[in-house]
PDB file of C-alpha atoms in Angstrom:
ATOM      1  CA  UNK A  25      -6.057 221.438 -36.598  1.00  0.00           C
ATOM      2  CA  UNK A  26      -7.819 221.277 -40.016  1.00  0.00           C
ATOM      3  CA  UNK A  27     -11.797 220.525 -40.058  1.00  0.00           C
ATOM      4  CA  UNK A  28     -11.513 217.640 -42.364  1.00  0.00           C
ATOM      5  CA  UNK A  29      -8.687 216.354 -39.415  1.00  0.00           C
ATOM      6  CA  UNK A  30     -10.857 217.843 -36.569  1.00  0.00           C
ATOM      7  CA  UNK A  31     -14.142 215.706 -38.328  1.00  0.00           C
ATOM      8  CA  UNK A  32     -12.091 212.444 -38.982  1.00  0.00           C
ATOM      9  CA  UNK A  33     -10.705 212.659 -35.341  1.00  0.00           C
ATOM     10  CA  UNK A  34     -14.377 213.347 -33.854  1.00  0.00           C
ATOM     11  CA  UNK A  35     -15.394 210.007 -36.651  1.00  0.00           C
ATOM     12  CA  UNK A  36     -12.773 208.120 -34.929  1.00  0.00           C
ATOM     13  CA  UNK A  37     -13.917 209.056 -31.532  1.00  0.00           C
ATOM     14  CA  UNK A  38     -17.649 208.397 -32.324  1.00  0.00           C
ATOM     15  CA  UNK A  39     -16.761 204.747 -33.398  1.00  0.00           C
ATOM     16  CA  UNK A  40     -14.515 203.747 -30.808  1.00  0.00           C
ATOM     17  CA  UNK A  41     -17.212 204.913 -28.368  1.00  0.00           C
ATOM     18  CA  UNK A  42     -19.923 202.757 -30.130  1.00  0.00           C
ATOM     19  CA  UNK A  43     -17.547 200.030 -29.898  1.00  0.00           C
ATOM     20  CA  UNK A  44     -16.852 200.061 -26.240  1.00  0.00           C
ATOM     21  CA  UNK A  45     -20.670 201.029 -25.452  1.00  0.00           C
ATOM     22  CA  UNK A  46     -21.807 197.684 -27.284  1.00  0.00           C
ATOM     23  CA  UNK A  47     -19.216 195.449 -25.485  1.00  0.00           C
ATOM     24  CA  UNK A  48     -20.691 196.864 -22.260  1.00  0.00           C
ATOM     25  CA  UNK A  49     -24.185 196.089 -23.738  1.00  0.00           C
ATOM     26  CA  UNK A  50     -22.648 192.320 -24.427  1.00  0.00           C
ATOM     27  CA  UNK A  51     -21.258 192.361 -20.755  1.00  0.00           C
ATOM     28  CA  UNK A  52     -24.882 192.893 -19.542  1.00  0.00           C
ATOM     29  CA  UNK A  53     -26.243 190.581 -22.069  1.00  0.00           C
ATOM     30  CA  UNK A  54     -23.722 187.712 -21.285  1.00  0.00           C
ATOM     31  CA  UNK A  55     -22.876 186.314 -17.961  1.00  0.00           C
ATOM     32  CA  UNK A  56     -20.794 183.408 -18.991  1.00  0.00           C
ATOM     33  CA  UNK A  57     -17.128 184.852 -20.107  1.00  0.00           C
ATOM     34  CA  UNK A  58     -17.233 182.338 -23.119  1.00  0.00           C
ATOM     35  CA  UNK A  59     -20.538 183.252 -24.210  1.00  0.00           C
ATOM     36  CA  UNK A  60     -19.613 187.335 -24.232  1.00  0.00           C
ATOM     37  CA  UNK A  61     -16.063 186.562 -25.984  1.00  0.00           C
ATOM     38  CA  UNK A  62     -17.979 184.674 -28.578  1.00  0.00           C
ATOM     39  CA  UNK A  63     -20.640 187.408 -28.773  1.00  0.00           C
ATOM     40  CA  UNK A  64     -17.691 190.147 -28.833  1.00  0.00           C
ATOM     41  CA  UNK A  65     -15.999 188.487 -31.486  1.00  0.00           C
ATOM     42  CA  UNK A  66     -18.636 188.322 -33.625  1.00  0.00           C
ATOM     43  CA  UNK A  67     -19.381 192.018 -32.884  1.00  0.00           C
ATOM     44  CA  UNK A  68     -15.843 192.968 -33.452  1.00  0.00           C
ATOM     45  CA  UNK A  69     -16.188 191.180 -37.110  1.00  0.00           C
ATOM     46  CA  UNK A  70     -18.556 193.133 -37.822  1.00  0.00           C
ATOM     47  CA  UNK A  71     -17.022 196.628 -37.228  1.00  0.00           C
ATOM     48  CA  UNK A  72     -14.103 195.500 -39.027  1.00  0.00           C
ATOM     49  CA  UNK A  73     -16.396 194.405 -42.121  1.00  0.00           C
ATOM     50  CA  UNK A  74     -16.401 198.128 -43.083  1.00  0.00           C
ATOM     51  CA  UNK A  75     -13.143 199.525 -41.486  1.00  0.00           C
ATOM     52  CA  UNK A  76     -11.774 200.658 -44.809  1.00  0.00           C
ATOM     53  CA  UNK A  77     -14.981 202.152 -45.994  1.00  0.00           C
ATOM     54  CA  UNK A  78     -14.164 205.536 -47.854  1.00  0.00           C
ATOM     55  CA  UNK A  79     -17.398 207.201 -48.856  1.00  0.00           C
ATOM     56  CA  UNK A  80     -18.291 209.561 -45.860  1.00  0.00           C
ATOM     57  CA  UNK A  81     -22.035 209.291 -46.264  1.00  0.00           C
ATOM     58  CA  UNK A  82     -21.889 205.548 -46.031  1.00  0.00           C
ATOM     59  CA  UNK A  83     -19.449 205.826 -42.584  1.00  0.00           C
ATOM     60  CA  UNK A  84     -21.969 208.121 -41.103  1.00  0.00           C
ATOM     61  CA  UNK A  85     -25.060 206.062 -42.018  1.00  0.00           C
ATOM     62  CA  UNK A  86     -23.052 203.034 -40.581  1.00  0.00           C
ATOM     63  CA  UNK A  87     -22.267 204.777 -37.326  1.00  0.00           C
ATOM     64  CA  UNK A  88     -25.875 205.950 -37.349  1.00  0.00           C
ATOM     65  CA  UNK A  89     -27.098 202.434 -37.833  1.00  0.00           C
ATOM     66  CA  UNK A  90     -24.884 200.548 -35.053  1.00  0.00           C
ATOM     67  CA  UNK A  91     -26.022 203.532 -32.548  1.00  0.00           C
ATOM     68  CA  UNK A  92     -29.654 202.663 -33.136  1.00  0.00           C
ATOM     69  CA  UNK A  93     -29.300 198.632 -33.029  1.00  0.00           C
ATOM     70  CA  UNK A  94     -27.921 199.444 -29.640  1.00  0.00           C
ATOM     71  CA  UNK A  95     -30.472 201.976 -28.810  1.00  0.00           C
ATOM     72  CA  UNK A  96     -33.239 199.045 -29.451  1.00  0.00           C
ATOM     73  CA  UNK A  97     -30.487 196.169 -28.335  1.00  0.00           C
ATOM     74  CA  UNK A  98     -29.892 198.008 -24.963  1.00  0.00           C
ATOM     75  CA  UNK A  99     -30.052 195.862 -21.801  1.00  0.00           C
ATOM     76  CA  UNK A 100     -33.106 196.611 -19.239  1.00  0.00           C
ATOM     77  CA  UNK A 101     -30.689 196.642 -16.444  1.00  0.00           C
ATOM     78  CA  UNK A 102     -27.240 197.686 -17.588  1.00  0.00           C
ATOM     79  CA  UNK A 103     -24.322 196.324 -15.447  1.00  0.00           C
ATOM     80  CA  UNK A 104     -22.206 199.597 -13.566  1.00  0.00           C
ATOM     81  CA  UNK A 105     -19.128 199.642 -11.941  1.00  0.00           C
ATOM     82  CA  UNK A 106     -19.418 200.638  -8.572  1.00  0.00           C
ATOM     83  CA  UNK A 107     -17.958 204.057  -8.363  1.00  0.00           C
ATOM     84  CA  UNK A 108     -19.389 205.381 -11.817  1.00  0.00           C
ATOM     85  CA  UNK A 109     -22.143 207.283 -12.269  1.00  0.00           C
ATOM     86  CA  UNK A 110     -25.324 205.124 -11.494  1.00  0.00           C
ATOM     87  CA  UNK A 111     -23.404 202.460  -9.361  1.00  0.00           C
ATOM     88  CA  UNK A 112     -24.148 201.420  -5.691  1.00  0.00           C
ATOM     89  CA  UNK A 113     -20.759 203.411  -4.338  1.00  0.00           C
ATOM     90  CA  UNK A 114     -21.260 207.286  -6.276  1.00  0.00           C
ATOM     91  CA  UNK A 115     -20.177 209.486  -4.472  1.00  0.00           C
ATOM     92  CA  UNK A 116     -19.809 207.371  -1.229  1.00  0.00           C
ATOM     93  CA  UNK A 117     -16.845 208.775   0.081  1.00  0.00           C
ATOM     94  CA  UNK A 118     -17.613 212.258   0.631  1.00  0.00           C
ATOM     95  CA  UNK A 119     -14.436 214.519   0.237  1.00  0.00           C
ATOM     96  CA  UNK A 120     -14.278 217.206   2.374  1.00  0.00           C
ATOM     97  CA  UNK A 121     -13.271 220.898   0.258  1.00  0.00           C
ATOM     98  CA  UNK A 122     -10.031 222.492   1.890  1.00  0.00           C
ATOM     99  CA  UNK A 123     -11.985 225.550   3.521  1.00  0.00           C
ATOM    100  CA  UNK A 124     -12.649 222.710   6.246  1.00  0.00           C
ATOM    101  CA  UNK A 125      -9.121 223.089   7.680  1.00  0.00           C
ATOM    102  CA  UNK A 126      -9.876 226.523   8.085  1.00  0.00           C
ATOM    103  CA  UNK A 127     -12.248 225.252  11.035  1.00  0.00           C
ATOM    104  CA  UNK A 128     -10.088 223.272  12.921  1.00  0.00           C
ATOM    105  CA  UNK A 129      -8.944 223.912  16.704  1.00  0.00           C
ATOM    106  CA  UNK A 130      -5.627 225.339  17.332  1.00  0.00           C
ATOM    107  CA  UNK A 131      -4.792 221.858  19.246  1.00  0.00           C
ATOM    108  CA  UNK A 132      -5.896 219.617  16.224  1.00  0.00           C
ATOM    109  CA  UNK A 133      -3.407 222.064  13.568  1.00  0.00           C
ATOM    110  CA  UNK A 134      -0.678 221.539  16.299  1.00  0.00           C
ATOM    111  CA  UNK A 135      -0.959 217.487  15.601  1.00  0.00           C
ATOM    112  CA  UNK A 136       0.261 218.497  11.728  1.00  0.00           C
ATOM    113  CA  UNK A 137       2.356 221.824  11.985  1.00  0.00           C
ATOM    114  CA  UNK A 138       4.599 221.351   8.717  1.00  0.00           C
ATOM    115  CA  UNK A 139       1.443 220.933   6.848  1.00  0.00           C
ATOM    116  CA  UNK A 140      -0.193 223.504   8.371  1.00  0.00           C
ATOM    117  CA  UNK A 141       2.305 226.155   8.143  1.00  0.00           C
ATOM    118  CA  UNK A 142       2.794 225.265   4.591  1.00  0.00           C
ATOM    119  CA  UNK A 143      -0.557 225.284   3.763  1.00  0.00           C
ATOM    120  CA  UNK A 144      -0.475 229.517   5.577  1.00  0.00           C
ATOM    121  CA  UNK A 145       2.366 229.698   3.069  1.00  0.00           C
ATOM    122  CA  UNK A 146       0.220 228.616  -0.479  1.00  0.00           C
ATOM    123  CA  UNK A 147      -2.800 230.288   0.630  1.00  0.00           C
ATOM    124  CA  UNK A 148      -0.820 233.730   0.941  1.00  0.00           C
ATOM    125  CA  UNK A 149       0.940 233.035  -2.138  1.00  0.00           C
ATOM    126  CA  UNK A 150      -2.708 231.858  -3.602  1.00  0.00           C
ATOM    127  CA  UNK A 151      -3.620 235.590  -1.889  1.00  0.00           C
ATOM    128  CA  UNK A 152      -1.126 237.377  -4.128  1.00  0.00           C
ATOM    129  CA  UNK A 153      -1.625 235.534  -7.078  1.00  0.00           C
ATOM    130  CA  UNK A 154      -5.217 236.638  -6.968  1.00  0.00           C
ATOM    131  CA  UNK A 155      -4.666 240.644  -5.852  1.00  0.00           C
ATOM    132  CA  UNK A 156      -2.228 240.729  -8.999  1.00  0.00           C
ATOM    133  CA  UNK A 157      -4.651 239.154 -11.291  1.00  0.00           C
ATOM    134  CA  UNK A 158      -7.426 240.840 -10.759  1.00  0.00           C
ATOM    135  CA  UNK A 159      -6.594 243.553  -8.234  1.00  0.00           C
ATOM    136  CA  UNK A 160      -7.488 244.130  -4.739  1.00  0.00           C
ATOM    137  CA  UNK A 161     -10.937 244.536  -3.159  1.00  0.00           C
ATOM    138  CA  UNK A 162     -12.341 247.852  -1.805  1.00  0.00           C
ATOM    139  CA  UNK A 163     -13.657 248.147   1.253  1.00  0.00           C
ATOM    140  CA  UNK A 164     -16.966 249.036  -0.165  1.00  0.00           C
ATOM    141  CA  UNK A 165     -17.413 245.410  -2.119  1.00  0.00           C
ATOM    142  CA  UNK A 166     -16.762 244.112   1.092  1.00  0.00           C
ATOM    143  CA  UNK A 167     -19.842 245.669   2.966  1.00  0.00           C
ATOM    144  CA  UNK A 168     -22.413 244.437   0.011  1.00  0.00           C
ATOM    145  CA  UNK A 169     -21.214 240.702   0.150  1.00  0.00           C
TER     146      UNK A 169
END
Protein backbone atom coordinates (compact mmCIF):
# COMPACT_ATOMS: atom_id res chain seq x y z
CA UNK A 1 0.00 0.00 0.00
CA UNK A 2 1.23 3.46 -1.17
CA UNK A 3 1.44 6.42 1.59
CA UNK A 4 -0.65 8.77 -0.37
CA UNK A 5 -3.33 5.43 -0.35
CA UNK A 6 -2.27 4.49 3.26
CA UNK A 7 -3.01 8.61 4.25
CA UNK A 8 -6.33 8.84 2.20
CA UNK A 9 -7.48 5.47 3.79
CA UNK A 10 -6.43 6.71 7.47
CA UNK A 11 -8.51 10.42 6.07
CA UNK A 12 -11.36 8.23 5.35
CA UNK A 13 -11.19 6.45 8.59
CA UNK A 14 -10.74 9.70 10.65
CA UNK A 15 -14.03 11.12 9.10
CA UNK A 16 -16.21 8.30 9.29
CA UNK A 17 -15.21 8.10 12.97
CA UNK A 18 -16.10 11.84 13.56
CA UNK A 19 -19.24 11.08 11.92
CA UNK A 20 -20.42 8.23 14.01
CA UNK A 21 -18.88 9.92 17.31
CA UNK A 22 -21.21 13.09 16.67
CA UNK A 23 -24.39 10.99 16.01
CA UNK A 24 -23.66 9.37 19.39
CA UNK A 25 -23.17 12.95 20.79
CA UNK A 26 -26.83 13.73 19.05
CA UNK A 27 -28.15 10.41 20.65
CA UNK A 28 -27.18 11.85 24.10
CA UNK A 29 -28.31 15.24 23.18
CA UNK A 30 -31.77 14.08 21.82
CA UNK A 31 -34.22 11.86 23.50
CA UNK A 32 -37.10 12.19 21.18
CA UNK A 33 -36.27 9.94 17.86
CA UNK A 34 -37.72 12.88 15.70
CA UNK A 35 -35.81 15.46 17.31
CA UNK A 36 -32.21 13.38 16.82
CA UNK A 37 -33.24 12.43 13.04
CA UNK A 38 -33.82 16.07 12.48
CA UNK A 39 -30.62 16.99 14.35
CA UNK A 40 -28.72 14.07 12.34
CA UNK A 41 -29.89 15.26 9.20
CA UNK A 42 -28.83 18.47 9.55
CA UNK A 43 -25.43 17.15 10.76
CA UNK A 44 -25.19 14.81 7.90
CA UNK A 45 -25.73 18.06 5.49
CA UNK A 46 -23.17 19.40 6.75
CA UNK A 47 -20.44 16.72 6.23
CA UNK A 48 -21.63 16.35 2.85
CA UNK A 49 -21.25 20.29 2.24
CA UNK A 50 -17.51 19.57 1.73
CA UNK A 51 -17.40 15.85 0.61
CA UNK A 52 -15.71 16.68 -2.65
CA UNK A 53 -13.25 19.05 -1.15
CA UNK A 54 -9.75 18.49 -2.89
CA UNK A 55 -7.18 20.70 -1.23
CA UNK A 56 -5.64 18.50 1.61
CA UNK A 57 -4.93 21.36 3.97
CA UNK A 58 -8.51 22.47 3.86
CA UNK A 59 -9.79 18.50 4.58
CA UNK A 60 -7.51 18.39 7.51
CA UNK A 61 -8.46 21.80 8.96
CA UNK A 62 -12.15 20.62 8.42
CA UNK A 63 -11.63 17.35 10.23
CA UNK A 64 -9.72 19.35 12.82
CA UNK A 65 -12.57 21.75 13.19
CA UNK A 66 -15.63 19.15 13.50
CA UNK A 67 -13.30 17.21 16.20
CA UNK A 68 -13.12 20.33 18.32
CA UNK A 69 -16.99 21.48 17.97
CA UNK A 70 -17.51 18.07 19.42
CA UNK A 71 -14.81 18.32 21.92
CA UNK A 72 -16.73 21.65 23.30
CA UNK A 73 -20.35 20.12 22.01
CA UNK A 74 -19.74 16.87 24.05
CA UNK A 75 -22.60 15.70 26.30
CA UNK A 76 -21.94 15.81 30.30
CA UNK A 77 -23.26 12.36 30.56
CA UNK A 78 -22.74 10.42 27.36
CA UNK A 79 -25.29 7.57 26.74
CA UNK A 80 -23.25 3.75 26.71
CA UNK A 81 -24.38 0.62 25.68
CA UNK A 82 -24.34 -1.73 28.30
CA UNK A 83 -21.55 -4.08 27.56
CA UNK A 84 -19.01 -1.36 26.20
CA UNK A 85 -16.48 0.09 27.92
CA UNK A 86 -17.99 2.49 30.62
CA UNK A 87 -21.52 0.79 30.65
CA UNK A 88 -23.37 -0.72 33.72
CA UNK A 89 -22.67 -4.59 32.36
CA UNK A 90 -18.39 -4.40 31.51
CA UNK A 91 -17.10 -7.09 32.12
CA UNK A 92 -20.08 -8.68 34.05
CA UNK A 93 -19.82 -12.02 32.94
CA UNK A 94 -16.56 -13.12 34.02
CA UNK A 95 -15.06 -15.81 31.59
CA UNK A 96 -13.21 -18.27 33.10
CA UNK A 97 -9.39 -18.91 31.06
CA UNK A 98 -9.11 -22.72 29.99
CA UNK A 99 -6.29 -23.57 32.65
CA UNK A 100 -9.56 -23.87 34.92
CA UNK A 101 -10.41 -27.30 33.45
CA UNK A 102 -7.16 -28.30 34.42
CA UNK A 103 -8.65 -28.17 38.12
CA UNK A 104 -11.52 -30.12 37.84
CA UNK A 105 -12.27 -33.57 39.72
CA UNK A 106 -11.87 -36.72 37.88
CA UNK A 107 -15.85 -37.26 38.48
CA UNK A 108 -16.82 -33.75 37.04
CA UNK A 109 -14.35 -34.57 33.51
CA UNK A 110 -16.23 -37.98 33.48
CA UNK A 111 -19.74 -35.87 33.01
CA UNK A 112 -17.97 -34.54 29.46
CA UNK A 113 -15.42 -37.31 28.30
CA UNK A 114 -15.44 -36.52 24.39
CA UNK A 115 -14.58 -33.04 25.29
CA UNK A 116 -12.25 -33.87 27.63
CA UNK A 117 -10.28 -36.35 25.82
CA UNK A 118 -10.21 -34.05 22.93
CA UNK A 119 -9.19 -31.28 24.72
CA UNK A 120 -5.79 -34.04 26.13
CA UNK A 121 -5.55 -34.38 22.36
CA UNK A 122 -5.06 -30.25 21.33
CA UNK A 123 -3.13 -29.55 24.32
CA UNK A 124 -0.46 -32.33 23.29
CA UNK A 125 -0.63 -31.25 19.84
CA UNK A 126 -0.48 -27.44 21.34
CA UNK A 127 2.71 -29.29 23.36
CA UNK A 128 4.45 -30.15 20.09
CA UNK A 129 3.69 -27.24 18.29
CA UNK A 130 5.50 -25.30 20.96
CA UNK A 131 8.79 -27.85 21.53
CA UNK A 132 9.21 -27.46 17.59
CA UNK A 133 8.95 -23.79 17.62
CA UNK A 134 11.00 -22.89 20.03
CA UNK A 135 12.61 -26.06 21.34
CA UNK A 136 12.35 -27.94 24.46
CA UNK A 137 13.06 -26.81 28.04
CA UNK A 138 16.08 -27.95 30.13
CA UNK A 139 15.78 -29.16 33.23
CA UNK A 140 17.76 -26.35 34.61
CA UNK A 141 15.05 -23.47 33.39
CA UNK A 142 12.77 -25.52 35.14
CA UNK A 143 14.39 -25.24 38.71
CA UNK A 144 14.67 -21.16 38.39
CA UNK A 145 10.88 -20.70 37.48
Amino acid sequence: MSATTAAALAHTRRVCSLYKKSLRNLESWYDRRHIFRYQATLMRARFDQHKNEKDPAKVAQLVADGEKELFEKQHYQPKKFPMSPGGVAFEREVIPPDWVLDYWHPLEKAQFPDYFARREKRKEEYVAWWEKQYGKSSASDASHH
